[in-house]
mmCIF file of N, CA and C in Angstrom:
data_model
loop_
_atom_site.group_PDB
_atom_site.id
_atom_site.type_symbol
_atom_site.label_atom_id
_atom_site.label_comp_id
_atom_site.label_asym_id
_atom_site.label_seq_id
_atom_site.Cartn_x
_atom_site.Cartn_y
_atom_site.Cartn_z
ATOM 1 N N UNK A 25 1.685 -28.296 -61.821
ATOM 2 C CA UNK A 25 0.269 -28.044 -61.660
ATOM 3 C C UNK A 25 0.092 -27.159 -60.434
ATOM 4 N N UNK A 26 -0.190 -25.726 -60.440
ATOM 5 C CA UNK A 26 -0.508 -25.099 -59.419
ATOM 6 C C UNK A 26 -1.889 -24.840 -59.300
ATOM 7 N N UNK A 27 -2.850 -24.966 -59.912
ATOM 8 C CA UNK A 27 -4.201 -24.659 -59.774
ATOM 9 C C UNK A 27 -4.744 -26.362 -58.736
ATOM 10 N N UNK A 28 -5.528 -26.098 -57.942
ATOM 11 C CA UNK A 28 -6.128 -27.114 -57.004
ATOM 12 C C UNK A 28 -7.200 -27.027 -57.145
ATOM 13 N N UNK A 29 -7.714 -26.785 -58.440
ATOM 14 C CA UNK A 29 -9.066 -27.455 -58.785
ATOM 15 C C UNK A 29 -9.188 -28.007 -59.868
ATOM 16 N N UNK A 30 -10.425 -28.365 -60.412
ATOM 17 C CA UNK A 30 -10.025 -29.946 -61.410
ATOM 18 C C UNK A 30 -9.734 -29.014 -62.745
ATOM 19 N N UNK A 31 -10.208 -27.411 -63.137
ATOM 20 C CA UNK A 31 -9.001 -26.981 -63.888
ATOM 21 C C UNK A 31 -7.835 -27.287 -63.953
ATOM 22 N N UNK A 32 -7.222 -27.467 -63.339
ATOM 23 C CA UNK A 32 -5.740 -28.007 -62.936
ATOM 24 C C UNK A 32 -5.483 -29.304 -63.854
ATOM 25 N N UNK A 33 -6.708 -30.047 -63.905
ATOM 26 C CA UNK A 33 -6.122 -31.406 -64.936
ATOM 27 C C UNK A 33 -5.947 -31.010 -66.091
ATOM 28 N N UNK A 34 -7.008 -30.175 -66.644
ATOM 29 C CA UNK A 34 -6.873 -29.817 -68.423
ATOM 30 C C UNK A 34 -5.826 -29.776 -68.585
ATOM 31 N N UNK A 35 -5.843 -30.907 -70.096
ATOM 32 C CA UNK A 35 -4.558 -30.847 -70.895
ATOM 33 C C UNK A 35 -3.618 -31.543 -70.204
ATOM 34 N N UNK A 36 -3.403 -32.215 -69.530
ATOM 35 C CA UNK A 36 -2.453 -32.934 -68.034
ATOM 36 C C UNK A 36 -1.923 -34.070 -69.042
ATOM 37 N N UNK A 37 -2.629 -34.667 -69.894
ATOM 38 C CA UNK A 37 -2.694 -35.886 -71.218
ATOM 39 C C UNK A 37 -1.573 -35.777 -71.908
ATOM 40 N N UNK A 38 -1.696 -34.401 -72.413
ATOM 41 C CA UNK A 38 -1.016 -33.908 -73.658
ATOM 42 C C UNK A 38 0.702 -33.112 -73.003
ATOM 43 N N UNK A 39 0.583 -32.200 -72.166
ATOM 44 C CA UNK A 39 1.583 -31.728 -71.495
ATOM 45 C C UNK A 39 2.397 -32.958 -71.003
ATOM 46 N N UNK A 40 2.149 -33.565 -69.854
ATOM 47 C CA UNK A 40 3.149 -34.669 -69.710
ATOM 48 C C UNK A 40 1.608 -36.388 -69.133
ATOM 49 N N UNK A 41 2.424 -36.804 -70.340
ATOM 50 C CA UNK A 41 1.531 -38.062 -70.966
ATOM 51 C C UNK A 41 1.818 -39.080 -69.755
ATOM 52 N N UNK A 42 2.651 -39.105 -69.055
ATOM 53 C CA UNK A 42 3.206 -40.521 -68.116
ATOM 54 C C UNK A 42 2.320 -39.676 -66.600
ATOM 55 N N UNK A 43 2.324 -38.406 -66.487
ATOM 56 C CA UNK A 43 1.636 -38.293 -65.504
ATOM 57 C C UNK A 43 0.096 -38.107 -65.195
ATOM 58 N N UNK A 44 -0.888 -37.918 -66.413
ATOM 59 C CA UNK A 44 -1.776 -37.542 -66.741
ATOM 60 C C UNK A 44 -2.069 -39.898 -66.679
ATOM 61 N N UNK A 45 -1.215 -40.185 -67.213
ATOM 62 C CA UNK A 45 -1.663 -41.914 -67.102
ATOM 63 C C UNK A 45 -1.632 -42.437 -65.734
ATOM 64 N N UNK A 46 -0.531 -41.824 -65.401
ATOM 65 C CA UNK A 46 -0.553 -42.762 -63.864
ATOM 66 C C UNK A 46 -1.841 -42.172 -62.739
ATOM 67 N N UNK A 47 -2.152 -40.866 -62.773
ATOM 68 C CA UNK A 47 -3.312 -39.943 -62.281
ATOM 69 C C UNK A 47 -4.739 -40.799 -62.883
ATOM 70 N N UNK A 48 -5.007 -41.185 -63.966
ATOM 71 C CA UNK A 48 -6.007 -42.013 -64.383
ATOM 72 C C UNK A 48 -5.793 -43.395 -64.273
ATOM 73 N N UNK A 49 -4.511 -44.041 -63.992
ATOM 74 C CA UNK A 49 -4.689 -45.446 -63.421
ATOM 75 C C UNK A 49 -5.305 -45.190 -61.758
ATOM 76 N N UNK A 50 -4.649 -44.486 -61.054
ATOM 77 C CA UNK A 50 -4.960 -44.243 -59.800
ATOM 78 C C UNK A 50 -6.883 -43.678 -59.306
ATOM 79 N N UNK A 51 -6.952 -43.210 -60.268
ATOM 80 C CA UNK A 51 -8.543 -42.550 -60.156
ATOM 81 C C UNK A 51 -9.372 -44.198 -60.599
ATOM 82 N N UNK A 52 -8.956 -44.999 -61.843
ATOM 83 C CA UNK A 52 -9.779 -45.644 -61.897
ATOM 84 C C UNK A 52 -9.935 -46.745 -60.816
ATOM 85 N N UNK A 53 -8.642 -46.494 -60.484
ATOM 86 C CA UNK A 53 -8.776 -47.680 -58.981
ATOM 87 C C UNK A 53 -9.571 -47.547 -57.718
ATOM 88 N N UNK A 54 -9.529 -46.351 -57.514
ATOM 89 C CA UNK A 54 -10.714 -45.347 -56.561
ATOM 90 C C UNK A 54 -11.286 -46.059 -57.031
ATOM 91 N N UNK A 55 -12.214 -45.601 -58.548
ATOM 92 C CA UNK A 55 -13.208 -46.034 -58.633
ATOM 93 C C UNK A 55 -13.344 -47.673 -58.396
ATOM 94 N N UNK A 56 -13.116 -48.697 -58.645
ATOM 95 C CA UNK A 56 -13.066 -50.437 -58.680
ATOM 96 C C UNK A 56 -13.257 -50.573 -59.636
ATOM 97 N N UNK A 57 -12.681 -49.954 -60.930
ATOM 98 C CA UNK A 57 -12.987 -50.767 -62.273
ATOM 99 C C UNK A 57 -11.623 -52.118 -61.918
ATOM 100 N N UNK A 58 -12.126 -53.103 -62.542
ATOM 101 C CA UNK A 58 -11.712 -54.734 -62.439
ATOM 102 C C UNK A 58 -10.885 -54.051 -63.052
ATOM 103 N N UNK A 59 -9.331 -55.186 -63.140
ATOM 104 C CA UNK A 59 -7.809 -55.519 -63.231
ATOM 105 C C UNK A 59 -7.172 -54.141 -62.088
ATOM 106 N N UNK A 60 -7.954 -53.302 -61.051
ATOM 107 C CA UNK A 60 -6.849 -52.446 -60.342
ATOM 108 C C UNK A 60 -7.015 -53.570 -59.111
ATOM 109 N N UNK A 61 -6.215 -52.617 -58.080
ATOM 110 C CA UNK A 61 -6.516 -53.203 -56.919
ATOM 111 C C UNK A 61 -7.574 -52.704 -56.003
ATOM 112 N N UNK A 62 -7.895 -51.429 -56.435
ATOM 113 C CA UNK A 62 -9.026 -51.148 -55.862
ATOM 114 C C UNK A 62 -10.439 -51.985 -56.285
ATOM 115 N N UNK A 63 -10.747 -52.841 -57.068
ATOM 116 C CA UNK A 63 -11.724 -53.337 -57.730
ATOM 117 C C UNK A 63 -11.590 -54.542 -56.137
ATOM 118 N N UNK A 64 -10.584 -55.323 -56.122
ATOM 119 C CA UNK A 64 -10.226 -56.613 -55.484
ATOM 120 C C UNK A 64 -10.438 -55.994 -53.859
ATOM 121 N N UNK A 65 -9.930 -54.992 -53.956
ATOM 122 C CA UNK A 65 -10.600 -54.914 -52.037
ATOM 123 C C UNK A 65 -12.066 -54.116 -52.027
ATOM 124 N N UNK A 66 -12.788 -53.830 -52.964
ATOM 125 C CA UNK A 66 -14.058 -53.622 -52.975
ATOM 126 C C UNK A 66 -14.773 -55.015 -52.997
ATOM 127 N N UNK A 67 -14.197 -55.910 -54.050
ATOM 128 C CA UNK A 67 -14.739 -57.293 -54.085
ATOM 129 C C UNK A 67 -14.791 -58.089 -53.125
ATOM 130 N N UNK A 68 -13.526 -57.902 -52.551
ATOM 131 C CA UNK A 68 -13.906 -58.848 -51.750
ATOM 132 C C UNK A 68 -14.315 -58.230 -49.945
ATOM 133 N N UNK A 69 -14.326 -57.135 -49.668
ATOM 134 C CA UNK A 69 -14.995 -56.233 -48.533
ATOM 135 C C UNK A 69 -16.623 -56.739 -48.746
ATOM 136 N N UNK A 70 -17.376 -56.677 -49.850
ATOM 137 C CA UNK A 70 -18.324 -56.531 -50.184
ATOM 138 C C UNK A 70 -19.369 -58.078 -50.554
ATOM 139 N N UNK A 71 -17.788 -58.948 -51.022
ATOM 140 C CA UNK A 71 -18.278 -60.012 -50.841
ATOM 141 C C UNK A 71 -18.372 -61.111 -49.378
ATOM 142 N N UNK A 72 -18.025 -60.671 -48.509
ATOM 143 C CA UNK A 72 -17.620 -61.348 -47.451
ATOM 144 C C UNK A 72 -18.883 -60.611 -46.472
ATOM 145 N N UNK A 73 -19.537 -58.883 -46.829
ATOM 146 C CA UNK A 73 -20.707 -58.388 -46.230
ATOM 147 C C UNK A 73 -21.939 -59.342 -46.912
ATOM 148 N N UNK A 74 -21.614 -59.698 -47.959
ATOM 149 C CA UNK A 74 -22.814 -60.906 -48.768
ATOM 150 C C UNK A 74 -23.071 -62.006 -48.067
ATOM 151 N N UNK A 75 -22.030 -62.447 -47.638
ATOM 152 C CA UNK A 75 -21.950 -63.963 -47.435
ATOM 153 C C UNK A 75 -22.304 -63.820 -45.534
ATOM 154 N N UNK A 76 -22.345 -63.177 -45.195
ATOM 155 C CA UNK A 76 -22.719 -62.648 -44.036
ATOM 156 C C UNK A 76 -24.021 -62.910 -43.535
ATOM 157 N N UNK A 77 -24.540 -61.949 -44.605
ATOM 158 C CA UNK A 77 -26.093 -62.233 -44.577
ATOM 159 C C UNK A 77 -26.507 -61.038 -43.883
ATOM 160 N N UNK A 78 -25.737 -60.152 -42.964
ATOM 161 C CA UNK A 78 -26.258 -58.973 -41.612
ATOM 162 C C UNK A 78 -26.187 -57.992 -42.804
ATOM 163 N N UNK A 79 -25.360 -57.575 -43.441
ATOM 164 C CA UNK A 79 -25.137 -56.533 -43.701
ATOM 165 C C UNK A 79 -25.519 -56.093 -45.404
ATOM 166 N N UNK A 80 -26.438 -56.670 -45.749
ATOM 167 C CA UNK A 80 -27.084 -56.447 -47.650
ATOM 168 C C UNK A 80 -26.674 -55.166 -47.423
ATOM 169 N N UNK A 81 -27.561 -54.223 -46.547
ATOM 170 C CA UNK A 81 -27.884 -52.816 -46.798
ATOM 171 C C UNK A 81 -26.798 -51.945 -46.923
ATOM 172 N N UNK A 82 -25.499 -52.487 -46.302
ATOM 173 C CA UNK A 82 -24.076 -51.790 -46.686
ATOM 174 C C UNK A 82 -23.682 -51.897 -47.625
ATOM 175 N N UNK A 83 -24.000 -53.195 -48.427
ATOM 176 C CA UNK A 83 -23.367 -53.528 -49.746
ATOM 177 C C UNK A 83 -24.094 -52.585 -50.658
ATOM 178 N N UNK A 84 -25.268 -52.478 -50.516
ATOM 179 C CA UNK A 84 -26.334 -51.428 -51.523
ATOM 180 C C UNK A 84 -25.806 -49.848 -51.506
ATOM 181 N N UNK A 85 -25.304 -49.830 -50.279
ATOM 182 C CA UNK A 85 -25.315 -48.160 -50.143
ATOM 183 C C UNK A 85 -23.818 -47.894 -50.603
ATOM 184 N N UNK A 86 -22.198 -48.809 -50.573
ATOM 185 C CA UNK A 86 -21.032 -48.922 -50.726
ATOM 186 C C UNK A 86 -21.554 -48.866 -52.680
ATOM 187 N N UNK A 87 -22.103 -49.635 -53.426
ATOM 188 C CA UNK A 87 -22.505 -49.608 -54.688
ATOM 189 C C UNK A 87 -22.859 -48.507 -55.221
ATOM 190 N N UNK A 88 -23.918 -47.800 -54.479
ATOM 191 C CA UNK A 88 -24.415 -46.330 -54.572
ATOM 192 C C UNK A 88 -23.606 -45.274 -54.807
ATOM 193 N N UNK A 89 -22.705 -45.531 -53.698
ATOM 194 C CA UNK A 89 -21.522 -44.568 -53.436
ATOM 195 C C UNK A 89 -20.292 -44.609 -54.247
ATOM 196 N N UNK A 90 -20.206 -46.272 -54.572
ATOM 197 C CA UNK A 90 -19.051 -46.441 -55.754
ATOM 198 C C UNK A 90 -19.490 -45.396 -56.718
ATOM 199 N N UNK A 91 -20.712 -45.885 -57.423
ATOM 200 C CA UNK A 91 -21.546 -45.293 -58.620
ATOM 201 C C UNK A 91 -21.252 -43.214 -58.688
ATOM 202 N N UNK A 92 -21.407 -42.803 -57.309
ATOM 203 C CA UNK A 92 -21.155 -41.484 -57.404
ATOM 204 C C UNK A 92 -20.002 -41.098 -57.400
ATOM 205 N N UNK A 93 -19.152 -41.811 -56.857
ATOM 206 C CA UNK A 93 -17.676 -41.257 -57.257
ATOM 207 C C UNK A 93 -17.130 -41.564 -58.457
ATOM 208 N N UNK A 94 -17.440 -42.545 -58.809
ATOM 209 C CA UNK A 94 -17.115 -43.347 -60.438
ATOM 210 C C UNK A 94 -17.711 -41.646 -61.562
ATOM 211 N N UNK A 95 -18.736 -40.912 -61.206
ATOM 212 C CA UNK A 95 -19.053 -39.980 -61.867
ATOM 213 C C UNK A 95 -18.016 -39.166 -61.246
ATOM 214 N N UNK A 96 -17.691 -38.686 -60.588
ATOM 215 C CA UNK A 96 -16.695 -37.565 -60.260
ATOM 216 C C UNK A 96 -15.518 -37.413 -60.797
ATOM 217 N N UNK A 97 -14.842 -39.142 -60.956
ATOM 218 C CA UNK A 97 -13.701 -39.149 -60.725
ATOM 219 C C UNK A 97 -13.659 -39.065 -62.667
ATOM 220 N N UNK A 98 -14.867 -39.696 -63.184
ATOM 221 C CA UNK A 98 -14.734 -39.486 -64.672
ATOM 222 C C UNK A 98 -14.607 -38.181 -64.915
ATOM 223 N N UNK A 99 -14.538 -37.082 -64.600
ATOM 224 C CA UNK A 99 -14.831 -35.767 -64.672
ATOM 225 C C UNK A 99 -13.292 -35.093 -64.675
ATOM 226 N N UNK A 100 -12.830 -35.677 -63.855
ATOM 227 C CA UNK A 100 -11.333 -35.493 -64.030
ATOM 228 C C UNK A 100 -10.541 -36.331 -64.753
ATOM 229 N N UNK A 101 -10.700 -37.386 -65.173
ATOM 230 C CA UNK A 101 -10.262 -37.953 -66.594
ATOM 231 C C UNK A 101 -10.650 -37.258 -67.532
ATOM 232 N N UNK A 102 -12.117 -36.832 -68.168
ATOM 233 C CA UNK A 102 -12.235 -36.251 -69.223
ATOM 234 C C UNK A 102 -11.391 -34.967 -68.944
ATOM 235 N N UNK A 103 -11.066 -33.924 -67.890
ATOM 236 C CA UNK A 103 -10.117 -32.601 -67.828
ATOM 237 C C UNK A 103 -9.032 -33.218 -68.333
ATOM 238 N N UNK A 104 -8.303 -34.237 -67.675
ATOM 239 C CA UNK A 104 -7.219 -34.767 -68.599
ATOM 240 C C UNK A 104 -6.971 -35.331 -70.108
ATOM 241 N N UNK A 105 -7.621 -35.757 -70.492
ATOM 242 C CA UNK A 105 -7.701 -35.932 -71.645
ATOM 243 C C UNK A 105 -8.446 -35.181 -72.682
ATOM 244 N N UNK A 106 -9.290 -34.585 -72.847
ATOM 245 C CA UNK A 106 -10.057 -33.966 -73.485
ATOM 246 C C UNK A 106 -10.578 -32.281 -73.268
ATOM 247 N N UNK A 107 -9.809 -31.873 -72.180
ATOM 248 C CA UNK A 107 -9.971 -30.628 -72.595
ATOM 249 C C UNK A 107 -8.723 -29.515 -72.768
ATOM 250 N N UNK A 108 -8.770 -28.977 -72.951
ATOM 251 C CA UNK A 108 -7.529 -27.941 -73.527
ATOM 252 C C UNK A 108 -6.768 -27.761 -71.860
ATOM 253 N N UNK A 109 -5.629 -27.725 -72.636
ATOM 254 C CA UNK A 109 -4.780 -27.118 -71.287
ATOM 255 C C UNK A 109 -4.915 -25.298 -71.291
ATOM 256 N N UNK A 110 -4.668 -25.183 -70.052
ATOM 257 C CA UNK A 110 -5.438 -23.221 -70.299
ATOM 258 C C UNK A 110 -4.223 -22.436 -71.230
ATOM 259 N N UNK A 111 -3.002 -22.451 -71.199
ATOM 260 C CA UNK A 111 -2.390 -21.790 -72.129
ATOM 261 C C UNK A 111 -2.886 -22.517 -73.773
ATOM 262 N N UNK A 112 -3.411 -23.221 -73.902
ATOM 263 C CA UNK A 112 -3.636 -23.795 -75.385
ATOM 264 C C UNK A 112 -5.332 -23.485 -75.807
ATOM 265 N N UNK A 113 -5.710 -22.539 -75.253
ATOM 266 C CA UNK A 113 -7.149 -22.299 -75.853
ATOM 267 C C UNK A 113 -6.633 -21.460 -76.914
#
């Protein structure tokens, strides 16, 4: 992969399948989708700002922010999976 922009993923799926998976296990963990480990240190960072009681307004804005990267990072899953690699248009 020499291109360093999210061109660079297209087709990443299909060309080599074990690296295009491990690149989308790793992104979904960024994101905290549950069974990674990124889900479990969001959970519990976030649950321990709960139980606190000082800090709601971090937990709201850390959610916010999950929510916008969770869109980003889908953006480069769909390049990997679903769009053409550039020699295959």
């Amino acid at each position: 992969m020499k291109d360093y922009t999210i061109d660079g993923f297209n087709g990443l799926g299909k060309e080599q399948p074990v690296l295009g998976f491990v690149a989308t296990v790793c992104l979904l963990s960024l994101t905290g989708i549950p069974l990674t480990a990124g889900f479990s240190a969001k959970f519990y960072m976030l649950l321990a700002a709960v139980n606190s009681g000082k800090f709601l307004w971090l937990v709201i804005v850390a959610v916010l922010m999950a929510a916008v990267s969770a869109y980003y990072y889908f953006r480069v899953i769909q390049a990997i999976y679903f769009k053409p690699a550039p020699g295959n248009q």
